[in-house]
Structures are given as C-alpha cells and as structure tokens.
Coordinates of C-alpha atoms in Angstrom, one line a residue:
M1 CA 38.6 91.3 -100.0
P2 CA 41.8 93.1 -100.7
E3 CA 43.5 89.6 -99.9
T4 CA 41.2 88.0 -102.3
I5 CA 41.7 90.5 -105.2
E6 CA 45.5 90.0 -104.6
E7 CA 45.4 86.1 -105.0
L8 CA 43.5 86.4 -108.1
V9 CA 46.0 88.6 -109.6
K10 CA 48.9 86.6 -108.5
Q11 CA 47.3 83.5 -110.3
A12 CA 46.4 85.4 -113.3
I13 CA 49.9 86.5 -113.7
A14 CA 51.5 83.2 -113.2
A15 CA 48.7 81.8 -115.6
A16 CA 49.8 84.5 -118.3
Q17 CA 53.3 83.8 -118.0
S18 CA 52.7 80.0 -118.3
A19 CA 51.1 80.7 -121.3
G20 CA 53.9 83.0 -122.8
D21 CA 51.8 86.0 -122.6
L22 CA 54.0 87.7 -120.0
P23 CA 57.5 87.4 -119.3
E24 CA 58.9 86.1 -116.1
F25 CA 58.6 89.2 -113.7
E26 CA 57.9 89.4 -109.9
V27 CA 56.2 92.7 -108.4
K28 CA 56.0 92.2 -104.4
E29 CA 53.4 95.1 -103.9
L30 CA 50.3 94.7 -106.4
G31 CA 48.8 98.2 -105.5
V32 CA 45.4 96.9 -104.5
E33 CA 43.3 99.8 -103.2
R34 CA 39.7 101.4 -103.4
P35 CA 39.1 103.7 -106.4
A36 CA 37.9 107.2 -105.2
D37 CA 35.5 106.9 -108.1
T38 CA 33.0 104.1 -107.8
T39 CA 32.4 103.9 -111.5
N40 CA 35.8 102.7 -111.7
G41 CA 35.0 99.5 -109.6
D42 CA 34.9 98.0 -105.9
W43 CA 38.7 97.5 -106.0
S44 CA 41.6 98.3 -108.4
T45 CA 45.1 97.3 -108.9
T46 CA 47.9 99.0 -110.5
V47 CA 50.3 95.9 -110.8
A48 CA 50.4 96.8 -114.7
M49 CA 52.1 99.9 -114.2
R50 CA 54.4 98.6 -111.4
S51 CA 55.7 95.7 -113.6
A52 CA 56.1 97.8 -116.8
R53 CA 59.7 98.2 -116.5
L54 CA 60.3 94.7 -115.3
A55 CA 58.3 93.1 -118.1
H56 CA 59.4 95.8 -121.0
M57 CA 55.8 96.0 -121.9
A58 CA 53.6 98.9 -121.9
P59 CA 51.3 98.6 -118.9
A60 CA 48.0 98.5 -120.8
K61 CA 49.2 95.3 -122.6
I62 CA 50.2 93.9 -119.2
A63 CA 46.7 94.5 -118.0
Q64 CA 45.0 92.9 -121.0
A65 CA 47.0 89.7 -120.6
I66 CA 46.4 89.5 -116.7
V67 CA 42.7 90.1 -117.2
A68 CA 42.7 87.4 -120.1
H69 CA 43.9 85.0 -117.4
M70 CA 41.9 86.1 -114.5
P71 CA 40.3 83.1 -112.6
Q72 CA 36.5 83.2 -112.2
S73 CA 35.6 84.3 -108.7
S74 CA 32.1 83.8 -107.1
A75 CA 32.8 87.4 -105.6
V76 CA 33.6 89.2 -108.5
S77 CA 30.9 89.8 -111.4
K78 CA 33.4 91.9 -113.8
V79 CA 37.0 92.7 -114.5
E80 CA 38.0 95.6 -116.6
V81 CA 41.2 97.5 -118.0
A82 CA 41.0 101.2 -117.9
G83 CA 43.2 104.2 -118.5
P84 CA 47.0 103.5 -118.9
G85 CA 46.7 100.1 -117.2
F86 CA 44.4 100.2 -114.1
I87 CA 42.7 96.8 -113.5
N88 CA 39.3 97.4 -112.1
F89 CA 37.2 94.5 -110.1
Y90 CA 33.3 95.0 -109.8
L91 CA 32.1 92.8 -106.7
N92 CA 28.5 91.1 -106.9
A93 CA 26.5 92.4 -104.0
S94 CA 26.7 89.5 -101.9
A95 CA 30.6 89.9 -101.7
N96 CA 30.2 93.6 -101.5
N97 CA 28.1 93.2 -98.2
E98 CA 30.1 90.5 -96.7
V99 CA 31.6 93.3 -94.6
L100 CA 28.4 94.0 -92.7
Q101 CA 28.1 90.6 -91.1
E102 CA 32.1 90.9 -90.6
V103 CA 31.4 94.0 -88.4
R104 CA 28.7 92.0 -86.6
E105 CA 30.9 89.4 -85.7
K106 CA 33.9 91.1 -84.6
G107 CA 32.1 93.9 -82.6
A108 CA 33.8 96.1 -80.7
D109 CA 36.9 94.5 -82.5
W110 CA 36.2 95.8 -85.8
G111 CA 39.0 97.6 -87.1
R112 CA 41.3 96.2 -84.7
S113 CA 45.0 95.3 -85.8
D114 CA 48.4 94.3 -84.7
L115 CA 50.1 97.2 -86.6
G116 CA 52.4 98.1 -83.6
H117 CA 53.4 94.2 -82.7
G118 CA 53.3 95.2 -79.3
L119 CA 56.0 98.0 -79.4
K120 CA 56.4 99.6 -75.8
L121 CA 55.8 103.2 -76.5
N122 CA 55.3 106.0 -74.1
Y123 CA 53.2 108.9 -75.0
E124 CA 53.5 112.1 -72.9
F125 CA 50.9 114.8 -73.2
I126 CA 49.4 117.7 -71.4
S127 CA 52.0 117.9 -68.9
A128 CA 51.0 121.4 -67.9
N129 CA 52.8 123.1 -65.0
P130 CA 50.7 122.4 -61.5
T131 CA 50.6 126.2 -60.7
G132 CA 47.1 126.7 -62.4
P133 CA 44.4 124.9 -63.9
L134 CA 44.3 123.4 -67.2
H135 CA 43.2 125.9 -69.9
V136 CA 41.5 125.3 -73.5
G137 CA 44.9 124.5 -75.0
H138 CA 45.8 121.8 -72.4
G139 CA 42.2 120.3 -73.1
R140 CA 43.1 120.1 -76.8
W141 CA 46.3 118.3 -75.9
A142 CA 44.2 116.0 -73.7
A143 CA 41.8 115.3 -76.6
L144 CA 44.4 114.7 -79.0
G145 CA 46.6 112.8 -76.6
D146 CA 44.1 110.3 -75.3
S147 CA 42.6 109.8 -78.8
M148 CA 46.1 109.1 -80.1
C149 CA 46.6 106.6 -77.1
N150 CA 43.7 104.9 -77.7
V151 CA 44.2 104.5 -81.5
F152 CA 47.8 103.1 -80.4
D153 CA 46.1 100.3 -78.2
F154 CA 43.6 99.4 -80.9
T155 CA 46.5 98.9 -83.5
G156 CA 48.6 96.7 -81.4
Y157 CA 51.0 99.0 -79.6
H158 CA 51.7 98.7 -75.8
V159 CA 51.2 102.3 -74.9
D160 CA 52.1 103.9 -71.7
R161 CA 50.1 107.4 -71.1
E162 CA 52.4 110.0 -69.4
Y163 CA 51.7 113.3 -67.5
Y164 CA 54.8 115.1 -66.8
I165 CA 54.6 117.3 -63.6
N166 CA 56.6 120.2 -63.4
D167 CA 57.0 120.4 -59.9
H168 CA 60.6 121.5 -59.5
G169 CA 61.9 125.0 -59.8
S170 CA 61.5 128.5 -59.0
Q171 CA 57.8 128.6 -60.5
M172 CA 56.8 126.4 -57.2
D173 CA 57.9 129.0 -54.9
V174 CA 56.3 131.8 -56.8
F175 CA 53.0 129.8 -56.5
G176 CA 53.3 129.2 -53.2
R177 CA 54.2 132.9 -52.4
S178 CA 51.0 133.8 -54.3
V179 CA 48.6 131.9 -52.5
Q180 CA 50.3 132.8 -49.1
R181 CA 49.9 136.5 -49.9
R182 CA 46.2 135.9 -50.8
Y183 CA 45.9 134.3 -47.5
L184 CA 47.2 137.1 -45.7
Q185 CA 45.0 139.5 -47.4
L186 CA 41.8 137.4 -46.5
E187 CA 43.0 137.4 -42.8
E188 CA 43.4 141.1 -43.1
I189 CA 40.3 141.8 -44.7
M190 CA 38.4 139.7 -42.0
R191 CA 40.2 141.4 -39.1
E192 CA 39.5 145.0 -40.6
D193 CA 35.9 144.5 -41.6
G194 CA 35.0 142.3 -39.0
C195 CA 33.5 140.0 -41.3
D196 CA 33.7 136.2 -41.8
L197 CA 35.6 134.1 -44.5
D198 CA 32.8 134.0 -47.1
A199 CA 32.4 137.5 -47.3
A200 CA 36.4 138.3 -47.5
H201 CA 36.4 135.8 -50.1
D202 CA 33.9 137.5 -52.1
K203 CA 35.3 141.0 -51.4
L204 CA 38.6 139.7 -52.8
L205 CA 37.1 138.2 -56.0
A206 CA 35.0 141.4 -56.6
D207 CA 38.2 143.5 -56.1
R208 CA 39.8 141.3 -58.6
Q209 CA 36.9 141.4 -61.2
A210 CA 36.8 145.2 -60.9
Y211 CA 40.7 145.0 -61.8
V212 CA 39.9 142.3 -64.7
E213 CA 37.4 145.0 -66.2
D214 CA 39.4 147.8 -66.2
E215 CA 40.0 148.3 -69.8
D216 CA 41.9 151.6 -69.3
D217 CA 44.7 149.7 -67.3
E218 CA 47.6 149.2 -69.7
R219 CA 50.1 148.0 -67.1
P220 CA 48.1 145.3 -65.0
E221 CA 50.8 144.9 -62.6
T222 CA 50.7 148.4 -61.4
H223 CA 47.1 148.2 -60.6
P224 CA 46.0 149.4 -57.1
Y225 CA 44.7 145.8 -56.9
M226 CA 48.0 144.3 -57.7
D227 CA 50.0 146.8 -56.3
A228 CA 50.0 145.4 -52.6
F229 CA 50.0 141.7 -53.9
N230 CA 53.1 142.4 -55.9
E231 CA 54.8 144.5 -53.3
E232 CA 56.0 141.5 -51.4
L233 CA 56.5 139.2 -54.4
G234 CA 58.6 141.7 -56.5
G235 CA 56.1 141.9 -59.3
N236 CA 56.3 138.2 -59.8
S237 CA 52.9 136.1 -59.0
Y238 CA 50.2 134.3 -60.0
G239 CA 47.0 136.3 -60.3
G240 CA 43.8 134.1 -61.1
D241 CA 40.7 133.4 -59.0
Y242 CA 41.9 130.2 -58.3
I243 CA 44.9 131.7 -56.0
V244 CA 42.0 133.4 -54.0
D245 CA 40.1 129.9 -53.7
I246 CA 43.3 128.1 -52.6
A247 CA 43.9 130.8 -50.2
R248 CA 40.2 130.3 -48.8
E249 CA 41.3 126.7 -48.1
F250 CA 44.0 127.5 -46.1
A251 CA 42.1 130.4 -43.8
A252 CA 39.1 127.7 -43.7
S253 CA 41.5 125.0 -42.4
D254 CA 44.1 126.8 -40.3
G255 CA 42.2 129.9 -39.5
D256 CA 44.8 132.7 -38.8
K257 CA 47.8 130.4 -37.8
W258 CA 50.1 131.7 -40.1
V259 CA 49.5 135.5 -39.9
D260 CA 52.3 136.4 -37.2
V261 CA 54.6 133.5 -38.5
P262 CA 57.5 135.0 -40.7
V263 CA 56.7 134.3 -44.7
E264 CA 59.8 132.5 -45.1
D265 CA 59.0 129.8 -42.5
S266 CA 55.5 129.2 -43.5
L267 CA 56.4 129.3 -47.5
E268 CA 56.8 125.3 -47.5
Q269 CA 53.3 125.1 -46.1
F270 CA 51.8 127.2 -48.8
R271 CA 53.8 125.7 -51.7
E272 CA 53.4 121.9 -51.0
R273 CA 49.7 122.1 -50.1
S274 CA 48.7 124.5 -52.6
Y275 CA 50.6 122.1 -54.9
K276 CA 48.8 119.3 -54.0
S277 CA 45.2 121.0 -54.2
M278 CA 46.1 122.1 -57.9
L279 CA 47.2 118.8 -58.9
A280 CA 44.3 117.1 -57.4
R281 CA 42.0 119.8 -59.4
I282 CA 44.1 118.9 -62.6
K283 CA 43.6 115.0 -62.3
A284 CA 39.8 115.5 -61.7
T285 CA 39.6 117.4 -64.8
C286 CA 41.4 114.7 -66.7
D287 CA 39.0 112.0 -65.2
E288 CA 36.0 113.9 -66.0
V289 CA 36.9 114.4 -69.5
R290 CA 38.0 110.5 -69.9
C291 CA 41.7 111.0 -70.0
P292 CA 43.6 108.6 -67.8
F293 CA 47.2 108.3 -67.2
D294 CA 49.2 105.4 -66.6
L295 CA 51.8 107.5 -64.7
W296 CA 51.9 110.9 -63.3
F297 CA 55.9 111.6 -63.3
S298 CA 57.1 114.0 -60.8
E299 CA 60.1 116.3 -62.0
R300 CA 61.3 116.4 -58.5
S301 CA 61.9 112.6 -58.5
L302 CA 64.8 113.3 -61.1
Y303 CA 66.6 114.7 -58.1
V304 CA 66.3 112.7 -55.3
K305 CA 69.4 110.7 -54.5
D306 CA 69.5 106.9 -53.8
E307 CA 71.1 105.3 -51.0
S308 CA 74.5 105.7 -53.4
G309 CA 73.9 109.3 -53.5
T310 CA 73.3 109.2 -57.3
S311 CA 69.8 110.8 -58.8
Q312 CA 68.5 110.1 -62.0
V313 CA 70.0 113.4 -63.4
D314 CA 73.4 112.1 -62.1
R315 CA 73.0 108.9 -64.1
A316 CA 71.9 110.6 -67.4
F317 CA 74.9 113.2 -67.2
N318 CA 77.0 110.2 -66.6
K319 CA 76.0 108.5 -69.8
L320 CA 76.3 111.7 -71.9
D321 CA 79.8 112.2 -70.5
K322 CA 80.8 108.6 -71.4
M323 CA 79.5 109.4 -74.8
G324 CA 81.6 112.5 -74.9
Y325 CA 79.2 114.8 -75.2
L326 CA 79.6 117.3 -72.0
Y327 CA 82.2 119.7 -70.9
K328 CA 82.7 122.4 -68.3
T329 CA 83.7 126.3 -69.0
D330 CA 86.1 128.0 -66.8
D331 CA 83.3 129.5 -65.1
G332 CA 82.1 126.1 -63.9
A333 CA 79.0 125.8 -66.0
L334 CA 78.1 122.2 -67.4
W335 CA 77.1 122.1 -71.0
F336 CA 75.9 119.6 -73.4
K337 CA 77.8 119.4 -76.8
S338 CA 74.5 119.7 -78.9
T339 CA 76.3 121.5 -81.8
A340 CA 78.1 117.9 -82.4
L341 CA 74.8 116.7 -83.4
G342 CA 73.6 119.5 -85.8
D343 CA 72.1 122.1 -83.2
D344 CA 72.9 125.8 -83.8
K345 CA 74.5 126.2 -80.3
D346 CA 75.4 124.1 -77.2
R347 CA 73.2 123.9 -74.5
V348 CA 73.9 124.7 -70.8
L349 CA 72.8 122.0 -68.2
I350 CA 74.2 123.5 -64.9
K351 CA 74.6 127.2 -64.7
S352 CA 77.9 128.7 -63.4
N353 CA 76.2 129.2 -59.9
G354 CA 75.3 125.7 -59.8
E355 CA 71.8 125.9 -60.7
Y356 CA 70.1 123.4 -62.9
T357 CA 68.7 124.5 -65.9
Y358 CA 65.0 123.4 -67.2
F359 CA 66.7 121.3 -70.2
A360 CA 68.5 119.5 -67.6
S361 CA 65.4 118.3 -66.4
D362 CA 64.4 117.1 -69.8
V363 CA 67.8 115.2 -70.3
A364 CA 67.3 113.0 -67.2
Y365 CA 63.4 112.5 -67.9
H366 CA 63.9 111.4 -71.5
W367 CA 66.8 109.1 -70.3
N368 CA 64.5 107.8 -67.8
K369 CA 61.8 107.0 -70.3
F370 CA 63.9 105.0 -72.6
Q371 CA 64.7 102.9 -69.4
R372 CA 60.9 101.9 -69.4
D373 CA 59.9 102.1 -73.2
D374 CA 61.2 101.3 -76.5
Y375 CA 59.8 104.6 -78.3
S376 CA 58.9 107.9 -76.9
I377 CA 56.4 110.5 -78.3
D378 CA 55.9 114.0 -76.7
L379 CA 52.6 115.9 -77.6
W380 CA 53.8 119.8 -77.2
G381 CA 52.6 122.9 -78.1
A382 CA 53.5 124.5 -81.7
D383 CA 55.3 127.3 -79.5
H384 CA 57.8 124.7 -78.5
H385 CA 58.9 123.9 -82.1
G386 CA 62.2 125.2 -81.4
Y387 CA 62.9 123.0 -78.6
I388 CA 62.7 120.0 -80.6
A389 CA 66.3 119.7 -81.9
R390 CA 68.0 119.8 -78.5
V391 CA 65.9 117.3 -77.0
T392 CA 66.0 114.8 -80.1
N393 CA 70.1 115.3 -79.9
V394 CA 69.8 114.3 -76.2
C395 CA 68.0 110.9 -77.2
D396 CA 70.4 110.3 -79.9
A397 CA 73.5 111.0 -77.7
L398 CA 72.2 108.7 -75.1
G399 CA 72.0 106.0 -77.4
Y400 CA 68.4 106.0 -78.7
P401 CA 68.7 107.6 -82.2
G402 CA 65.2 107.4 -84.3
K403 CA 63.4 106.6 -81.2
F404 CA 62.2 110.0 -80.1
E405 CA 59.2 111.9 -82.0
V406 CA 57.6 115.3 -81.2
D407 CA 53.9 115.8 -82.6
L408 CA 53.2 119.5 -82.5
G409 CA 49.8 121.0 -81.7
Q410 CA 48.4 124.1 -82.8
F411 CA 46.3 126.4 -80.5
V412 CA 42.5 127.1 -79.8
N413 CA 40.8 129.9 -80.7
L414 CA 38.0 130.5 -78.4
L415 CA 34.7 132.1 -79.6
R416 CA 31.0 132.9 -78.8
N417 CA 28.6 133.6 -81.4
G418 CA 31.5 134.2 -83.7
E419 CA 33.0 136.9 -81.5
P420 CA 36.5 136.2 -79.6
V421 CA 36.5 135.2 -76.0
R422 CA 38.6 138.2 -74.5
M423 CA 41.4 136.7 -72.2
S424 CA 44.5 138.0 -70.6
K425 CA 47.4 136.0 -69.3
R426 CA 48.9 138.8 -67.6
K427 CA 45.6 139.4 -65.5
G428 CA 45.2 136.1 -65.3
T429 CA 41.5 135.8 -67.2
M430 CA 40.7 132.7 -69.1
I431 CA 37.9 130.2 -69.7
T432 CA 39.5 127.2 -67.9
F433 CA 39.2 123.8 -69.5
Q434 CA 36.9 122.3 -66.6
E435 CA 34.5 125.6 -67.1
L436 CA 34.3 124.8 -71.0
I437 CA 33.4 121.0 -70.1
D438 CA 30.8 122.1 -67.7
E439 CA 29.2 124.6 -70.2
V440 CA 29.6 122.2 -73.2
G441 CA 29.9 118.8 -72.1
V442 CA 32.6 116.3 -72.4
D443 CA 31.3 114.5 -75.9
A444 CA 30.9 117.8 -77.7
T445 CA 34.2 119.3 -76.1
R446 CA 36.5 116.0 -76.9
Y447 CA 34.6 115.8 -80.4
T448 CA 35.7 119.3 -81.7
L449 CA 39.0 119.5 -80.1
V450 CA 40.2 116.3 -81.9
S451 CA 38.1 117.2 -85.2
K452 CA 41.4 118.9 -87.2
S453 CA 44.7 117.9 -87.5
S454 CA 47.0 119.0 -84.9
N455 CA 48.8 121.2 -87.2
Q456 CA 45.8 123.3 -87.8
T457 CA 44.4 125.7 -85.6
I458 CA 40.8 125.4 -84.1
D459 CA 38.1 127.8 -83.7
F460 CA 35.8 126.6 -80.9
D461 CA 32.9 128.7 -81.0
I462 CA 31.1 127.9 -77.6
E463 CA 27.5 128.7 -78.8
A464 CA 27.6 126.3 -81.9
V465 CA 29.2 123.3 -80.4
K466 CA 26.3 123.3 -77.8
Q467 CA 23.9 123.1 -80.7
R468 CA 21.7 120.0 -80.6
N469 CA 20.8 119.9 -84.2
N470 CA 22.5 118.5 -87.7
T471 CA 24.8 121.6 -87.9
N472 CA 26.8 120.1 -85.1
P473 CA 28.8 117.5 -86.3
V474 CA 28.9 115.7 -82.9
Y475 CA 25.2 115.4 -82.7
Y476 CA 24.9 114.2 -86.2
V477 CA 27.0 111.3 -85.6
Q478 CA 25.5 110.5 -82.3
Y479 CA 21.9 110.9 -83.5
A480 CA 22.6 108.4 -86.4
H481 CA 23.9 105.8 -83.8
A482 CA 20.7 106.6 -81.6
R483 CA 18.4 106.0 -84.8
V484 CA 19.9 103.1 -85.6
C485 CA 19.2 101.6 -81.9
S486 CA 15.8 102.9 -82.0
I487 CA 15.2 101.0 -85.3
L488 CA 16.7 97.7 -83.8
R489 CA 14.6 98.2 -80.7
K490 CA 11.3 98.4 -83.0
A491 CA 12.3 95.7 -84.9
A492 CA 12.7 93.2 -81.7
G493 CA 9.8 94.6 -80.1
V494 CA 11.4 95.8 -77.0
S495 CA 11.3 99.0 -74.9
E496 CA 14.0 101.7 -74.3
D497 CA 14.2 100.2 -70.5
E498 CA 14.4 96.6 -71.8
A499 CA 17.2 97.4 -74.4
L500 CA 19.1 99.0 -71.6
E501 CA 18.9 95.9 -69.6
L502 CA 19.5 93.4 -72.4
G503 CA 22.1 95.3 -74.2
M504 CA 22.0 96.5 -78.1
E505 CA 24.0 93.4 -79.0
K506 CA 21.0 91.0 -77.8
V507 CA 18.4 93.5 -79.2
A508 CA 19.9 93.2 -82.5
Q509 CA 20.2 89.6 -82.3
K510 CA 16.4 89.2 -81.4
A511 CA 15.7 91.9 -84.5
I512 CA 17.5 90.0 -86.9
G513 CA 17.9 86.3 -86.1
D514 CA 20.5 84.1 -87.0
S515 CA 21.0 84.6 -90.7
A516 CA 20.3 87.1 -93.4
D517 CA 20.7 87.0 -97.4
L518 CA 23.1 90.2 -97.9
S519 CA 22.7 89.8 -101.5
L520 CA 19.5 91.5 -101.7
L521 CA 20.9 94.6 -100.7
T522 CA 21.5 96.1 -104.2
D523 CA 20.2 99.6 -103.9
P524 CA 23.2 102.0 -104.7
T525 CA 23.1 103.4 -101.1
E526 CA 23.1 100.2 -99.6
A527 CA 26.5 99.5 -101.6
A528 CA 28.0 102.9 -100.5
L529 CA 27.1 101.9 -96.9
A530 CA 29.2 98.8 -96.9
R531 CA 31.8 100.5 -99.0
K532 CA 32.1 103.1 -96.4
I533 CA 32.3 100.6 -93.5
S534 CA 35.0 98.4 -95.3
E535 CA 37.4 101.5 -95.2
F536 CA 37.3 101.6 -91.6
P537 CA 40.3 99.3 -90.5
D538 CA 42.7 100.8 -93.1
L539 CA 41.8 104.1 -91.7
V540 CA 42.5 103.3 -88.4
A541 CA 45.9 101.9 -89.6
G542 CA 46.6 105.1 -91.0
C543 CA 45.5 107.2 -88.1
A544 CA 48.0 105.4 -86.2
R545 CA 50.9 105.5 -88.7
D546 CA 50.4 109.3 -89.3
R547 CA 49.5 110.4 -85.5
A548 CA 46.1 111.4 -87.1
P549 CA 42.8 110.7 -85.0
F550 CA 41.0 113.6 -86.3
R551 CA 40.5 111.3 -89.3
L552 CA 38.1 109.4 -87.1
T553 CA 35.6 112.4 -87.0
H554 CA 35.7 112.7 -90.7
F555 CA 35.1 109.0 -91.0
A556 CA 32.0 108.9 -88.3
E557 CA 30.5 112.0 -90.4
E558 CA 30.8 110.3 -93.7
L559 CA 29.2 107.0 -92.5
A560 CA 26.6 108.8 -90.4
G561 CA 25.4 110.6 -93.7
A562 CA 25.9 107.3 -95.9
F563 CA 23.5 105.7 -93.3
H564 CA 20.9 108.7 -93.3
G565 CA 21.2 108.5 -97.3
F566 CA 20.5 104.8 -97.1
Y567 CA 17.6 105.2 -94.6
A568 CA 16.2 107.9 -96.5
N569 CA 16.1 105.6 -99.8
C570 CA 15.4 102.1 -98.6
Q571 CA 12.5 101.2 -96.4
V572 CA 13.9 99.1 -93.3
L573 CA 10.8 98.1 -91.4
P574 CA 7.1 97.9 -92.9
S575 CA 4.9 101.0 -92.0
E576 CA 1.4 101.8 -93.0
G577 CA 1.4 102.0 -97.0
R578 CA 5.1 100.9 -97.3
P579 CA 5.5 97.2 -97.1
V580 CA 8.7 95.4 -97.1
D581 CA 9.8 92.0 -98.2
P582 CA 10.7 90.4 -94.6
E583 CA 14.1 89.1 -95.7
V584 CA 15.1 92.2 -97.3
S585 CA 14.0 94.2 -94.0
K586 CA 16.2 91.5 -92.1
A587 CA 19.0 92.3 -94.4
R588 CA 18.5 95.9 -94.2
L589 CA 18.6 95.5 -90.2
V590 CA 22.0 93.8 -90.5
A591 CA 23.5 97.1 -92.4
C592 CA 21.8 99.0 -89.7
D593 CA 23.5 97.0 -86.9
A594 CA 27.0 97.2 -88.7
V595 CA 26.7 100.8 -88.5
R596 CA 25.8 100.8 -85.0
I597 CA 28.9 98.9 -84.1
N598 CA 31.1 100.9 -86.4
L599 CA 30.0 104.3 -85.0
E600 CA 30.4 103.1 -81.7
V601 CA 33.9 101.8 -82.1
A602 CA 35.1 105.0 -84.0
L603 CA 33.5 107.3 -81.3
K604 CA 35.1 105.3 -78.5
L605 CA 38.4 105.5 -80.1
I606 CA 38.1 109.5 -79.8
G607 CA 36.6 109.3 -76.1
V608 CA 32.8 110.0 -76.9
S609 CA 29.8 108.2 -76.1
A610 CA 27.6 106.4 -78.7
P611 CA 24.2 107.1 -77.0
D612 CA 21.2 104.6 -77.7
V613 CA 18.7 107.3 -77.0
M614 CA 18.7 111.1 -77.9

C-alpha cells in the first residue's frame, strides 16, 4: 500500500505541474507513513512540506494542488489536506484488509526483506570464560544476541553466530588448580572419614553452604572453609559448587590416581579436562535455550603456529607494523599506537617479560574475523564500555574502518517476589542461567530477557515471570495464539490431535476455504487489527537497523491486545443466540489466521514458541 500511495502522489504532482498549478520540482522522498492517530487517515504524506523550498510555495497550497489532481483509486475512499500541509489518505475496508490475505499467502515469510543485501556479518555474543557456568547476565546476552541474529537472517543478512572461548591465559591454570585442590580434599575426606565419594561430595558441599550462609564473615577468603583451599592457591581460586562437582567427576573416573602425583605434574590433566567439562555444560545450556552458534572460536588457536612458524597473532601484528602502528620501548615491550587514532593512551600488546596481554588476543581475533566476514558486531556488557575505543582503533588500523560495531547491554537485577536475590561473586554464590531456565522455562526466560532495550537494566522477578495469567506478557501473547488456533480448529471441526497431525495451515484452509470477502470487515476493531498487522514488515526492518529486537515483544503484545479487543467485539463463529452471517464469519476467520501467523513469526524471531494449545 505505501507503494500505491506513492504512485498516486507522483501522478498527482505530475498532473498539477502539467496544468500549471505547481512549478517544476522533484522530490526523491515523499514521506509516506502511518499517522499515529487513526483519525488522520490510514496513510499520510509530508511531500508538501518537503517540496516547499523547491516550489517556493506554502506547503498547504502545494498540498491542495496535489489533492485537486489526485487520480481516482479503488483502494482510497477519501483524501484530505490537514494542518500545515499533510495529505491524509483513507482506505476503503477492502484495501485496508488486503494485508490479512497477504499474510496468509506469505506465511512464515511474512515480514521478510532483503534489507541486508546478503552482507556477510559476524555477530559475537556471550563469550563467557569457560571457567564457570553461564550466569543470568550471560543469559541476557544469549537472548539478545540470538534474537538479533534471527532478525538479521530474516532481513537479508548472511550471519555468522560466534562464541569466543577465552581458553588462553592464567585464568585457565587457576581453574585447573581449583578443581585439583577440591579433588584432593574429596580424597582426603574419604580416607579420613572412611566414607564413599557421594558422602564426601555431600560433606564438602555442606561445608561450603555453611560458609556461604556465614553472614558475619566479612573476608570470605579467610573463612575456615576457604583457608585450606587458598593456602595452596595463593588466595586465587574459583569457589563455586560447580568446582566441587567437577572434582567429583575426577574422583569418580580416576579414583585416587592423582593423590600422590606432584600437583604441577597433574595440573594439565585437571586444567584441560575441567575446561572440556565446563565448555560442554555451557554448550548444553545454549542448546537448551535455543541459542545455536556457527562457530565456537578458541582463543588458543590464535597462538598456534603453522608450518612457516607464524601464528594468527603474528600475522595481525605484521599488518599493524606495516601500517606504522607498532613500536617497542627500551624494556622490550610491544605497543599499539592507539593515540594516533584518537585514544587517550597507547596500548601494550606484549609486556617486557614477553607475556602477551589480553588485548593482543583481541587484535588477532578481530583481524581473523575480517578474513571471514565483511562486518563485525560484538555484544558486550556495559562494564566493557571503556574497551570499545581501543578495539575500534585496531579494526581501523588493520584496514577495516567503519566495519566494527559494539552493542552494549545492561545487566539483570534478579528478584523473587519483589525482593533482590542475594548473590556474591566473592563467595561464588549465584543463580546460574541453567537454574533459571529450569525453574522458569525457556519461553518465559527468553521473552523477559529480550523485552527491553539492551541499554536498559532488566528487573527479572522469578515468581512474576512464572505466572500463567494475563499479567505475564509472554503468557498473554502465547494465549492469544492458542486461542486463535482453538477458533480455527472449531471452525474446521477437527480435534487437537487431528490438528496436530494436519498442521494449523491445513486446519485454517479447511475452516476458511478458498476465498473470503474482506470488505465485510468494517468494525473499528477489525480495521485496527489489519492496521497493526500491516506495521510488521517495517517494524522488523527497524529492529535490524536499530539493533532493537525488544520491539518484537512490544509488537506481539499490541497485536495480542488488538486481537482480544476484536474477539470481544466481533462474533467469529455462530453460537446459541448469537448468529453470524457465514460470509462475515469466513472473513473474520481470515483475520484470525493472519493473527496466528504474525504472532508465530514474531515469537520465532525472539526464540519463543507459539503453542497451539494452552
């Protein structure tokens, strides 16, 4: 319809110019859009204001001349000039409702576009260290990142979904040592208490729980539970329950094999096997929350040398060196000349002791990305804001200016019945993302975590999100979809089991038949339903342009609300004492089916299911 309106306006301008009512001018953008207030029509154009300077005329006079020469259209019932020069178009019922049939024809492709023109885009998100389970904050990155990738896919981009595994560096040794020490503690408990592994595991967890609940302990690292643990680890350790669980895996598979082996000799075993165990848990959580990745990229791979003795880090540094962005100081440290690109200071890549910095990995990693994709987006937590400039500068220096972007996400406040859930990073206490999924469910978790702009903090109240009533947005939207499916099943005369076997598309076809007269849909709630559905393609494109998948939740709730209003006001199927003309009923079933399809597409884009039955 926007294209139809544009063509009418172009013809009217040409006719007015030929008649001498308007001077010659050309406006590239006609400004055709939906008015916010439906009393101002179904579509509006600001072409008169846009062309005022070119025509040297008042916008209102330009608008009047355009309307005077407006061609007749079977889709338009009325055209009016309003305010300083708006031209408002009012559609007839048939034209307004055409979108309902269009949705049914396009089905799962309703709203799809070629906005991205096949651009190869790398989207990296979550990328949590493989030294612990994903927490709720990581869960938000999962929901946001995966939803954004779905939107990109849907709007014509070629998206590579990537998880960067930080498996290089000292934190991996700390992780291995932490598991190693707990393993030794388990073996010590079994030997001294004469108990089995399960009992030793339970005792160690009970001791840890007592430590967690000790509210008088102001210095967790000096607590008796942690003393022995940190004595051999220099106070640098991971202390969560998961460390005890992984240690138990070692004891179960290897017995006391490592008890009398020097800790340095067994560290590699504990580090590497613990790493694989934790990474498998992270991948399992991502799979459960419907968050697939095309590539799990290992940081370690950046330092692996090929047959020529060159690593990816070396290649990236060589490129920067050729561009004149590297220098060495007298102590032998290697620096990136970040100030040459506007940073407040230069950044060290290799320390004077020969140790590579974390930033060195980032340089090589982003160089690697641009060997594979044309554009790169990273989703980071808001606490990484200060890191953006140096990575952006590196991408510019490597020869990819304007092709790197960072989306920042605020964090999650976890509540239960309005009260904050107490968590302590120092004590290793938290509700993991997996635990949240297990308690709340994937649909409610994903919907809630993506329901606000990434630059807004989310208050996630566990008990509120679990509610199965209309106060819970995800339930409200899913219930609207399930209600539509129920109406279609009833109209088609099929049971839930039969519908499951047929699929809702065939059920809808059986209920509606081959054609329906959509001009019969004249109730204001019917018009509002069609109008809301027609907004979807532009909304999805806007989600892609603005990196704003949260708008899909708002749209879904508004569409569900429009449907509930329609359903309350318009009898769809005849019932006792409430007859409905068969042709009107058929047209309303078309509206219902369009709602079903649109809700399913919107929910699918944010990784949430659209149940047929609730």
